[in-house]
PDB file of C-alpha atoms and ligand atoms in Angstrom:
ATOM      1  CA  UNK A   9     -94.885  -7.006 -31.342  1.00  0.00           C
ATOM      2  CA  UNK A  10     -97.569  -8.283 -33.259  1.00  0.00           C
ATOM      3  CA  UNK A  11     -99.641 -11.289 -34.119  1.00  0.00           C
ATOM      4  CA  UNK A  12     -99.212 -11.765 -37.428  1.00  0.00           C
ATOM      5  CA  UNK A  13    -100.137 -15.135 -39.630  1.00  0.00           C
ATOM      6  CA  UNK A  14    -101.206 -16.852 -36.042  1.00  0.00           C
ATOM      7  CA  UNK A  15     -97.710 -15.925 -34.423  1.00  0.00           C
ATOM      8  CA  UNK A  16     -96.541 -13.277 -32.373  1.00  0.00           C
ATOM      9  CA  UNK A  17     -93.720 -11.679 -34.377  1.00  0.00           C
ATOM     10  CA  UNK A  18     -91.237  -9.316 -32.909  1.00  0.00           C
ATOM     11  CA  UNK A  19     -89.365  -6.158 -34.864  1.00  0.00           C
ATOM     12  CA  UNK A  20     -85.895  -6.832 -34.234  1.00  0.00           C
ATOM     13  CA  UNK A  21     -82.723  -4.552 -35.388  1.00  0.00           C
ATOM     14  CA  UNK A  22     -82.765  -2.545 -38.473  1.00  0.00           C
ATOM     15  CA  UNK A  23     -81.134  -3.647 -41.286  1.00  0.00           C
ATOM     16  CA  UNK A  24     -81.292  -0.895 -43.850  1.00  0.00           C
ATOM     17  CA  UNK A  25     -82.556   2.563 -43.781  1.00  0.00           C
ATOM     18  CA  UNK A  26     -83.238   3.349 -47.281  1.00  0.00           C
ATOM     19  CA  UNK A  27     -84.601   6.765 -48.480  1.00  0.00           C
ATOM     20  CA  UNK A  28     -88.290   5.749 -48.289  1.00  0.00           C
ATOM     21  CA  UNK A  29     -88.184   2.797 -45.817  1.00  0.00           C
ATOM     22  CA  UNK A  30     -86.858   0.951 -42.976  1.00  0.00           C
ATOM     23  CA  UNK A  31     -86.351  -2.614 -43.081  1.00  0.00           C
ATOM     24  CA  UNK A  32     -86.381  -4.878 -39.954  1.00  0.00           C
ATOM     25  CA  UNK A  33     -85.166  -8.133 -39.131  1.00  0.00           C
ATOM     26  CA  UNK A  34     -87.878  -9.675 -36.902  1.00  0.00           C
ATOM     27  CA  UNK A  35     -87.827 -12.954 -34.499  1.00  0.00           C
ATOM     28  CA  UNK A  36     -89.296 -15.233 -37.336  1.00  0.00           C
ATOM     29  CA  UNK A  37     -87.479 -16.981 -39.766  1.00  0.00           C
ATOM     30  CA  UNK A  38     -87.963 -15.608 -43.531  1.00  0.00           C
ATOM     31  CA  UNK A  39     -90.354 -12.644 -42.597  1.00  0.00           C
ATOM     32  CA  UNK A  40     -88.637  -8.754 -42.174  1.00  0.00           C
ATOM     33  CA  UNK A  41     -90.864  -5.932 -41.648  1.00  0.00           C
ATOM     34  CA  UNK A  42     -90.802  -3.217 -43.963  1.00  0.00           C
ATOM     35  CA  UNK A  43     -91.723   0.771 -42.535  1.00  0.00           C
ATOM     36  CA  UNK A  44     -92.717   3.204 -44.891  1.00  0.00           C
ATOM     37  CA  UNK A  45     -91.334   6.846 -44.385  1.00  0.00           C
ATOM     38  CA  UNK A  46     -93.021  10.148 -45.505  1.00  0.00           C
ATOM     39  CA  UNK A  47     -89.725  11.062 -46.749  1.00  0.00           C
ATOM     40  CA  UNK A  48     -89.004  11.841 -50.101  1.00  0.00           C
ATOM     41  CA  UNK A  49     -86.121  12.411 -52.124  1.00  0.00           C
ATOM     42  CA  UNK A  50     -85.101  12.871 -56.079  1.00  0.00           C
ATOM     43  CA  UNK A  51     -82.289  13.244 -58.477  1.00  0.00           C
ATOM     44  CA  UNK A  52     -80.291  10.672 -56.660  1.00  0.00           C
ATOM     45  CA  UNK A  53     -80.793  12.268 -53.291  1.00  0.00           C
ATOM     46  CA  UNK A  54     -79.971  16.372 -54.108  1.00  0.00           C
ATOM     47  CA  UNK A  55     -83.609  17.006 -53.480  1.00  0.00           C
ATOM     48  CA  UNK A  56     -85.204  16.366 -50.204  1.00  0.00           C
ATOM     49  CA  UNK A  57     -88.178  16.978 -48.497  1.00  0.00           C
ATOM     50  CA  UNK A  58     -91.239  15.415 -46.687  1.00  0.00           C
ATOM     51  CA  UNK A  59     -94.595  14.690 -48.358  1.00  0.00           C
ATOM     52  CA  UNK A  60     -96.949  14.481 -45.203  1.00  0.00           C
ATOM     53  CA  UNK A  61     -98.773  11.255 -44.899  1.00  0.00           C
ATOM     54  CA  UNK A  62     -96.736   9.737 -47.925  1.00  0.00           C
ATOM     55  CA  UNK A  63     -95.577   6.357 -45.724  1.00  0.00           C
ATOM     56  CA  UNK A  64     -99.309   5.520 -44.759  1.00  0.00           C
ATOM     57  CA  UNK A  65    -100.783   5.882 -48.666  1.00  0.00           C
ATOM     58  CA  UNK A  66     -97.570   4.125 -49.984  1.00  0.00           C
ATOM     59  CA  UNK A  67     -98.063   1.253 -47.423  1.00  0.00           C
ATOM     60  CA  UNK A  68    -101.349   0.618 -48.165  1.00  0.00           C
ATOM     61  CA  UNK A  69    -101.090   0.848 -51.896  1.00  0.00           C
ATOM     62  CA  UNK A  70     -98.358  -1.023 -52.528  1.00  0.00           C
ATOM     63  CA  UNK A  71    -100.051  -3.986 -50.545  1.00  0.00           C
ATOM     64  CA  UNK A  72    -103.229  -3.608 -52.433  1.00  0.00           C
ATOM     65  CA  UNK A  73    -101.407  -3.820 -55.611  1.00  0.00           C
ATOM     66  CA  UNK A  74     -99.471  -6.839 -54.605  1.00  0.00           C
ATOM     67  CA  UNK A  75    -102.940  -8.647 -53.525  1.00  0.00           C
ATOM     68  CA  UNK A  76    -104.391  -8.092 -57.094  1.00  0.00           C
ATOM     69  CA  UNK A  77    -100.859  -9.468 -58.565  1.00  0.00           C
ATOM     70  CA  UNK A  78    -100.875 -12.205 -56.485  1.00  0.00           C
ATOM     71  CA  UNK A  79    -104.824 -12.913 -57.513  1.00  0.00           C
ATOM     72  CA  UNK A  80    -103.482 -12.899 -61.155  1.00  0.00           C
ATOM     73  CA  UNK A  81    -100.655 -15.068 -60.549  1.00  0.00           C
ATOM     74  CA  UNK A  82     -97.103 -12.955 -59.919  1.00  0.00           C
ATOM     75  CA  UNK A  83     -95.789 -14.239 -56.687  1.00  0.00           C
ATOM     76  CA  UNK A  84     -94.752 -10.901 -54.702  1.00  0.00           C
ATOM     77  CA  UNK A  85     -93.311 -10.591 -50.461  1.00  0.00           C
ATOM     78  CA  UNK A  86     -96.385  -9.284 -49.580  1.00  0.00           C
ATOM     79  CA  UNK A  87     -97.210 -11.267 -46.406  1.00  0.00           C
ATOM     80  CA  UNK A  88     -99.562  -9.267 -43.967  1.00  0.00           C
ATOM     81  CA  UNK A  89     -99.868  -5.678 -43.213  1.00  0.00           C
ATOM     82  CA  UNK A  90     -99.239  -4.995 -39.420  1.00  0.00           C
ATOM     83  CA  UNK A  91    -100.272  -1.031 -39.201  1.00  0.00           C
ATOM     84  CA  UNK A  92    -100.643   2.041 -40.981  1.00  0.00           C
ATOM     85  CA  UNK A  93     -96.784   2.132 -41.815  1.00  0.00           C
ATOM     86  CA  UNK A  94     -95.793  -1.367 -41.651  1.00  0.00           C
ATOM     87  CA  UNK A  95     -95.954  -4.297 -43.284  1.00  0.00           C
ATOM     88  CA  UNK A  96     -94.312  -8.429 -42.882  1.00  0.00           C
ATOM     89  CA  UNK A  97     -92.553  -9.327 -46.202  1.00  0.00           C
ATOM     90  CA  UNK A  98     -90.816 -12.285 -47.121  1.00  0.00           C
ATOM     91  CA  UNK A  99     -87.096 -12.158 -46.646  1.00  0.00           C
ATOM     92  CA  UNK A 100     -85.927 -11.551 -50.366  1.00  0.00           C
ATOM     93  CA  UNK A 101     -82.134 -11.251 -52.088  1.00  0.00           C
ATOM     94  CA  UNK A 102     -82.694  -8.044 -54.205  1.00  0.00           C
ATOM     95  CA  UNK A 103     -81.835  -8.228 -57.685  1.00  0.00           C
ATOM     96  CA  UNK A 104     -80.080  -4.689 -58.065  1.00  0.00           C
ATOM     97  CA  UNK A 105     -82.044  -4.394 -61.111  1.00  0.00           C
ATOM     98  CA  UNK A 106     -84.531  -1.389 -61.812  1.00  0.00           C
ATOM     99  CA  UNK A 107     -86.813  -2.978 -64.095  1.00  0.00           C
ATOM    100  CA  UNK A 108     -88.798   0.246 -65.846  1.00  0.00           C
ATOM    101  CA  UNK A 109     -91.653  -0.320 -68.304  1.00  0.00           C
ATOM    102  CA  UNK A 110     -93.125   2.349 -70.125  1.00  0.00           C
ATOM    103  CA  UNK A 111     -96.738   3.107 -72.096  1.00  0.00           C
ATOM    104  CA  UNK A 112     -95.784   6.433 -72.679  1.00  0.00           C
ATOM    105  CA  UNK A 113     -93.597   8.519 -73.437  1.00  0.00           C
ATOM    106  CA  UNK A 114     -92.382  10.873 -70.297  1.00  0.00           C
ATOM    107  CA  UNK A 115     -89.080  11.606 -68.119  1.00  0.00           C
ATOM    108  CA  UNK A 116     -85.938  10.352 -69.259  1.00  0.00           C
ATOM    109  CA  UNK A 117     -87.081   8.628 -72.134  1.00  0.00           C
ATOM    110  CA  UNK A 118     -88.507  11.520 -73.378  1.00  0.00           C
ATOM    111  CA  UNK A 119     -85.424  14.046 -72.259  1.00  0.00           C
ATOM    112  CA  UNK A 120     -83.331  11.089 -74.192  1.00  0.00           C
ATOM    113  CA  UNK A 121     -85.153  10.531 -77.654  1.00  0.00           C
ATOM    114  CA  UNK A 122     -86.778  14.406 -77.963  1.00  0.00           C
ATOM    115  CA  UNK A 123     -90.019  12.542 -78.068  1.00  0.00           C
ATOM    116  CA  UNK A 124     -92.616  15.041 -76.038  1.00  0.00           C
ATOM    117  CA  UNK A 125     -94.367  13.938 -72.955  1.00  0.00           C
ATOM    118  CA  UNK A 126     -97.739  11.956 -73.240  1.00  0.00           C
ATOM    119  CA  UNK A 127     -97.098  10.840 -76.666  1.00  0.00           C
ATOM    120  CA  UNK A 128     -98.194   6.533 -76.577  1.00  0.00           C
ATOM    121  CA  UNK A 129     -95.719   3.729 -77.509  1.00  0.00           C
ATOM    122  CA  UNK A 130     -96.519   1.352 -80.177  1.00  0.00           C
ATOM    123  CA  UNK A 131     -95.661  -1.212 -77.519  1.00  0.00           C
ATOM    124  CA  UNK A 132     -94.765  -0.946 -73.692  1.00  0.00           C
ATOM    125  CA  UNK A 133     -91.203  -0.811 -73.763  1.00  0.00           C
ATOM    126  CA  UNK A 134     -88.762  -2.394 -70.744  1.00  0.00           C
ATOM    127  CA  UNK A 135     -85.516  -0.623 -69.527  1.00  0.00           C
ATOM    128  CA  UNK A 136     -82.970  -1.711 -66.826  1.00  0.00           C
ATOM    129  CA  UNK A 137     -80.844   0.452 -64.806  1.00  0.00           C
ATOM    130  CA  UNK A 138     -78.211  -0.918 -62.255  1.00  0.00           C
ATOM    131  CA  UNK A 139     -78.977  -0.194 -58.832  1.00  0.00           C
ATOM    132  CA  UNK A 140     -76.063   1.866 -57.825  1.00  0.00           C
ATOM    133  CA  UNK A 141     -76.604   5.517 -56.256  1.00  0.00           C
ATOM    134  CA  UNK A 142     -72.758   6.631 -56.555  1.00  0.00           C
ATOM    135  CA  UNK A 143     -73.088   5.815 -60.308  1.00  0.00           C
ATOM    136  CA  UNK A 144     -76.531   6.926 -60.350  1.00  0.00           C
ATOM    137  CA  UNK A 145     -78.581   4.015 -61.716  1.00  0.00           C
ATOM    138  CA  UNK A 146     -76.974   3.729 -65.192  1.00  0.00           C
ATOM    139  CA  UNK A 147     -78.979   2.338 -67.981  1.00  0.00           C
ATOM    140  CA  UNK A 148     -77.804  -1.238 -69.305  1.00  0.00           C
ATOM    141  CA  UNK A 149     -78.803  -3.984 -71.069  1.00  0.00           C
ATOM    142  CA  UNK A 150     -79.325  -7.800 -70.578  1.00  0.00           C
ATOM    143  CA  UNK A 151     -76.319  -8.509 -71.683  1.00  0.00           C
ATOM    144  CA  UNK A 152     -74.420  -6.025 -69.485  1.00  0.00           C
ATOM    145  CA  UNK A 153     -76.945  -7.639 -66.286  1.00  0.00           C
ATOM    146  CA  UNK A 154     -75.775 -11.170 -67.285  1.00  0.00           C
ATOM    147  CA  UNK A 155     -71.850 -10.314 -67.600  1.00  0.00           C
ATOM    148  CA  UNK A 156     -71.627  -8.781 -64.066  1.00  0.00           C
ATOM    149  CA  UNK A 157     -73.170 -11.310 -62.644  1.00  0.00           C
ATOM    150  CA  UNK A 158     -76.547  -9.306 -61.064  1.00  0.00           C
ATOM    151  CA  UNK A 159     -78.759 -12.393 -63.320  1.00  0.00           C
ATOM    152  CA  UNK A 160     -78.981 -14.718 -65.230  1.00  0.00           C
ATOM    153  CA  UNK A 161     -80.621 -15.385 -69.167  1.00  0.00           C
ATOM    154  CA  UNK A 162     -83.265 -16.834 -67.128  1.00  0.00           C
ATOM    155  CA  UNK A 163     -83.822 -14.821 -64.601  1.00  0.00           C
ATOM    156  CA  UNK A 164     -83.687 -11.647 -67.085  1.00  0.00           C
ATOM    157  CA  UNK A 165     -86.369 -13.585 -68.847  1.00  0.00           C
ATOM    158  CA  UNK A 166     -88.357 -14.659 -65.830  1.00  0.00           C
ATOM    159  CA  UNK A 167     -88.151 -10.818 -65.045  1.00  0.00           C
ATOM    160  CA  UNK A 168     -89.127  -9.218 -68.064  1.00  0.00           C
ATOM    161  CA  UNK A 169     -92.086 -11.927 -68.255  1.00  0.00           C
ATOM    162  CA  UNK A 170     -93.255 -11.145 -65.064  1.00  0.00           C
ATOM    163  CA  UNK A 171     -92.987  -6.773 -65.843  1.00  0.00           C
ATOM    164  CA  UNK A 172     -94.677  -7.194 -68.479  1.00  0.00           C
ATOM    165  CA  UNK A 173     -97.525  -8.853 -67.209  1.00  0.00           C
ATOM    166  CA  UNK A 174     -97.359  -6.664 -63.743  1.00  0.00           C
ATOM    167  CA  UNK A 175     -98.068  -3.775 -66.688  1.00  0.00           C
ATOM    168  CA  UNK A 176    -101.112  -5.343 -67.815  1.00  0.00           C
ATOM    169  CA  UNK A 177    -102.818  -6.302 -64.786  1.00  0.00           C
ATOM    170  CA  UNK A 178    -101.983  -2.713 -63.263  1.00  0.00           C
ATOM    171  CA  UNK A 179    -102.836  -0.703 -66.699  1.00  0.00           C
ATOM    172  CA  UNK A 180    -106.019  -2.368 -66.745  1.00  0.00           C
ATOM    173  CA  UNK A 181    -106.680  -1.588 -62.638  1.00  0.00           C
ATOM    174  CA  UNK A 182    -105.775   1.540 -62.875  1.00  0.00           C
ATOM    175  CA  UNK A 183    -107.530   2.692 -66.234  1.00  0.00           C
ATOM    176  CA  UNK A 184    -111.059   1.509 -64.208  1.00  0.00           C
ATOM    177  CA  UNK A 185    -109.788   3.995 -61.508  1.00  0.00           C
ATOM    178  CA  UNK A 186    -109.368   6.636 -64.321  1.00  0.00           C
ATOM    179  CA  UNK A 187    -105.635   6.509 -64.044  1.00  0.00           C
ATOM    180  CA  UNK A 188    -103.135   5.940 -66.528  1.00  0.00           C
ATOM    181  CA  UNK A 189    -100.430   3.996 -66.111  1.00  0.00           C
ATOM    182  CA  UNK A 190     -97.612   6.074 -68.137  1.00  0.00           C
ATOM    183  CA  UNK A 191     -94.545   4.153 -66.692  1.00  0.00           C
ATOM    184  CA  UNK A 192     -93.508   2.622 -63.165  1.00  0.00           C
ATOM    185  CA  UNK A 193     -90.538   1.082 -61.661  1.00  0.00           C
ATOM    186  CA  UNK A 194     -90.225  -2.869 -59.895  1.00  0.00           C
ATOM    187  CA  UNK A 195     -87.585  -5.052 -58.385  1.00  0.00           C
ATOM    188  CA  UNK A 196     -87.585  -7.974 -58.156  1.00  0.00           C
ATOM    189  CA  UNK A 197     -85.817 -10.447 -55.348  1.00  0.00           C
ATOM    190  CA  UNK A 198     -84.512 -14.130 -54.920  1.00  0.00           C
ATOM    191  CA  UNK A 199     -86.641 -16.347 -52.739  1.00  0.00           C
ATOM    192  CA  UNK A 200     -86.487 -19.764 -52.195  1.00  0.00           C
ATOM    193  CA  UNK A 201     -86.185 -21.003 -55.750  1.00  0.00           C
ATOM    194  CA  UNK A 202     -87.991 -18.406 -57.018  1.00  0.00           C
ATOM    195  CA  UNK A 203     -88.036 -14.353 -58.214  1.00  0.00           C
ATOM    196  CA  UNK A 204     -90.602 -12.308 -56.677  1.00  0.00           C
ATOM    197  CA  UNK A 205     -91.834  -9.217 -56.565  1.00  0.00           C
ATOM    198  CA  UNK A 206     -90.642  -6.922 -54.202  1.00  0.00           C
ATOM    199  CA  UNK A 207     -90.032  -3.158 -52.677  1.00  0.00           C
ATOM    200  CA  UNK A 208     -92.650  -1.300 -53.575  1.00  0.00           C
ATOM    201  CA  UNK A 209     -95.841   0.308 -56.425  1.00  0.00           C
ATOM    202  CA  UNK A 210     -96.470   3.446 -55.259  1.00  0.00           C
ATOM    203  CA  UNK A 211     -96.782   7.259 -56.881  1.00  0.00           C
ATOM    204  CA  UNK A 212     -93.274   7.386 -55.980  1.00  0.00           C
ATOM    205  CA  UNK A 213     -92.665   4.575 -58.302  1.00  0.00           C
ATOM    206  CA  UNK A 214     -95.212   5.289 -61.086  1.00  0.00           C
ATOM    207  CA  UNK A 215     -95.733   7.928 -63.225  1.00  0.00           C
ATOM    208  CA  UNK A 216     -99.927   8.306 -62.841  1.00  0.00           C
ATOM    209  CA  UNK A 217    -101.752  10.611 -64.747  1.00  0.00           C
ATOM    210  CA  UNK A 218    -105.776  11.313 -65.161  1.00  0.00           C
ATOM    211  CA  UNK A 219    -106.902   9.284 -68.023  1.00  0.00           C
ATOM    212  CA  UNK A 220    -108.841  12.695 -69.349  1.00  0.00           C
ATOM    213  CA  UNK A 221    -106.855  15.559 -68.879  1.00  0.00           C
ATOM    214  CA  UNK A 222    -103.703  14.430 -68.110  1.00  0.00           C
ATOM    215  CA  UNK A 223    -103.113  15.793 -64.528  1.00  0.00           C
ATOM    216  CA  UNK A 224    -100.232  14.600 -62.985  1.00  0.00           C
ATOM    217  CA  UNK A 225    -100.751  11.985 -59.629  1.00  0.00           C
ATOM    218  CA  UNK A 226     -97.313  11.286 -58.800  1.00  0.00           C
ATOM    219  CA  UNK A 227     -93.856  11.975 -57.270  1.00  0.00           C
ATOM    220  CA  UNK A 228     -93.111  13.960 -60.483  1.00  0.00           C
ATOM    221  CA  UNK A 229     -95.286  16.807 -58.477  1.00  0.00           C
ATOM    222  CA  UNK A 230     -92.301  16.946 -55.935  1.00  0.00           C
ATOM    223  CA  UNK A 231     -89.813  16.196 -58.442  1.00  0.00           C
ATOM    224  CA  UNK A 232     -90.859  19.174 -60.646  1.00  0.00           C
ATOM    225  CA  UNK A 233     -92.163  21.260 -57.910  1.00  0.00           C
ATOM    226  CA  UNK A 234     -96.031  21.835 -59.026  1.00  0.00           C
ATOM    227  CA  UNK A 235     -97.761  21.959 -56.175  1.00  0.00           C
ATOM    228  CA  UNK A 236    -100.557  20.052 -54.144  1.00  0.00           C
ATOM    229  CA  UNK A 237     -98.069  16.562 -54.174  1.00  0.00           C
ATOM    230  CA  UNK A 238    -100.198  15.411 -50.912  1.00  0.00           C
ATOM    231  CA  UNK A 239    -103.171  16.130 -52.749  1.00  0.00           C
ATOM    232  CA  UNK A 240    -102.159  14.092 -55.648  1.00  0.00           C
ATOM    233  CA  UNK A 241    -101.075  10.853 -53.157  1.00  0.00           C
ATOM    234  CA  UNK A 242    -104.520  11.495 -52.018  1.00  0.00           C
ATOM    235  CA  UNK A 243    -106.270  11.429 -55.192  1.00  0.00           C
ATOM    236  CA  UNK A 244    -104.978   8.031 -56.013  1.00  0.00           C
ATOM    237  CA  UNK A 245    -105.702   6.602 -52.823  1.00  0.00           C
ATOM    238  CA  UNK A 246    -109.100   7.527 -53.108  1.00  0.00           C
ATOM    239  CA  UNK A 247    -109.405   6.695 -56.949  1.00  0.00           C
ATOM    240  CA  UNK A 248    -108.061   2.856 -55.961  1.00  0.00           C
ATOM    241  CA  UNK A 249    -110.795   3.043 -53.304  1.00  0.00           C
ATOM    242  CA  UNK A 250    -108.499   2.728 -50.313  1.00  0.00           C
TER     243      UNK A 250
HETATM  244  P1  5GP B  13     -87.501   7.959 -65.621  1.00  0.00           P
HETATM  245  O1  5GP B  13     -86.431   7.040 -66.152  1.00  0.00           O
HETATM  246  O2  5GP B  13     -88.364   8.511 -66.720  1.00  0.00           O
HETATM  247  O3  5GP B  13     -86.945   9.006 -64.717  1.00  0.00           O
HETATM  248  O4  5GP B  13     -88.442   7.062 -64.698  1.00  0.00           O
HETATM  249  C1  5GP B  13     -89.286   6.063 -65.222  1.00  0.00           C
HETATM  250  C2  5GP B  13     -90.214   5.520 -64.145  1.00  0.00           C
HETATM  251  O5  5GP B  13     -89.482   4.787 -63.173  1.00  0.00           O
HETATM  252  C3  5GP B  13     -90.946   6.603 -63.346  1.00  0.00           C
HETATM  253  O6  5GP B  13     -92.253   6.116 -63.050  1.00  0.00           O
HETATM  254  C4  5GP B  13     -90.152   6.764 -62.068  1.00  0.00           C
HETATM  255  O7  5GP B  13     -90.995   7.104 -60.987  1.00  0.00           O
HETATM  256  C5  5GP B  13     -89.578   5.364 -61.894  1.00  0.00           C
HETATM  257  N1  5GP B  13     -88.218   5.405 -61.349  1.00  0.00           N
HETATM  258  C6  5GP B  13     -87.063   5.355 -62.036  1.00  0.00           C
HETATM  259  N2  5GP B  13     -85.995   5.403 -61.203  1.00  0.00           N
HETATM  260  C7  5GP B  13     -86.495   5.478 -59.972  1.00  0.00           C
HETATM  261  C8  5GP B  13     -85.894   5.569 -58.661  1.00  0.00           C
HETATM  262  O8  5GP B  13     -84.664   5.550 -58.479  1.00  0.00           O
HETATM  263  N3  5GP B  13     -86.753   5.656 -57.611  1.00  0.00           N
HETATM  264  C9  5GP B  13     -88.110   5.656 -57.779  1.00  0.00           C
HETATM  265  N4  5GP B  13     -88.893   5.770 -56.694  1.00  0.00           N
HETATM  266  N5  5GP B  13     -88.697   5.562 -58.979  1.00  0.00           N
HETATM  267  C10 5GP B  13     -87.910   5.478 -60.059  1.00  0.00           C
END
């Protein structure tokens, strides 16, 4: 129970237990509660393991990030954050888009082309993958997006409007931190009439790296098992002055 936006909001049932978060109905009309876990997972699920305190720096970030959005005009769910872990969103359809932009190149565009890590695009490229863990997020296009029936032309261009300029508010934010943005992954849901942001910008969802030497500041640290992945949470939470 909570009093949140002059109210006193209940968590009701659970709807959805995802790999990094719970999602809760609650007692008032439009608003679930989101509950970050400090559980972490890769490669579609074959790797597990816990990254100890994970929930509370992703919780906060994320809502920090969706305050400075919202200041520069992308509507997100952010509505109010309740504790250390949770936070009120607006109730959202998700788009089962992934909607990746990249500044440079790393990962599986890198694998993909044979283009080595860290090398900068001549422009921020955008990439989506369907939401779908038994086929493993394939890759498609607009066109594919449009023919099944996940969005329309406009809401693909709505979306990709709205990435792109999520990538230049948060290059620019981060780069004062001494971060660089190197590529991150949004969704997007239906509210009302209108697409917002939603789920979450994390270092689970971003690939973050030390403007000067490179260091990596992100889940690739659990991914590719270097070491010190707390640490690296850490880092960025302090960096963003949280
Ligand atoms: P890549 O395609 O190179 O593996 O990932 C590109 C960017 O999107 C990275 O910042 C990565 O963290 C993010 N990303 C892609 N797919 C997922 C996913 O299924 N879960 C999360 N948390 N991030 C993803």
């Amino acid at each position: 129970m909570w009093d949140a936006m002059g109210v006193i909001m209940k968590k009701l049932d659970m709807l959805y237990e995802g790999k990094a978060k719970k999602v809760f109905k609650t007692d008032v009309e439009d608003v679930y509660v989101v509950d970050y876990k400090d559980d972490a997972t890769a490669f579609n699920g074959l790797k597990k393991g816990t990254i100890v305190g994970k929930g509370v720096i992703n919780n906060r970030m994320s809502n920090h990030l969706f305050q400075v959005l919202e200041k520069e005009g992308v509507p997100t769910h952010f509505i109010e954050e309740l504790s250390e872990r949770e936070t009120a969103v607006k109730k959202v359809e998700i788009i089962p888009l992934e909607v990746i932009i990249r500044n440079f190149s790393a990962g599986s565009f890198a694998k993909k082309l044979g283009i080595e890590e860290g090398r900068k695009l001549l422009i921020p490229t955008l990439e989506f993958s369907y939401k779908d863990d038994d086929l493993g997020d394939p890759m498609i296009n607009d066109y594919y997006a449009i023919a099944i029936g996940v969005a329309t032309r406009e809401e693909i261009e709505r979306i990709s409007e709205m990435a792109f300029k999520v990538n230049e508010v948060l290059k620019k934010y981060f780069a004062e931190c001494g971060i660089e943005l190197v590529d991150f992954k949004i969704e997007f849901g239906r509210h009302k009439d209108e697409i917002i942001l939603a789920d979450e910008i994390s270092p689970d969802t971003c690939r973050l790296w030390d403007i000067n030497t490179h260091e990596k500041l992100d889940k690739d640290r659990f991914r590719r098992d270097l070491g010190n992945v707390e640490g690296a949470y850490n880092e960025v939470f302090k960096r963003l002055g949280l």
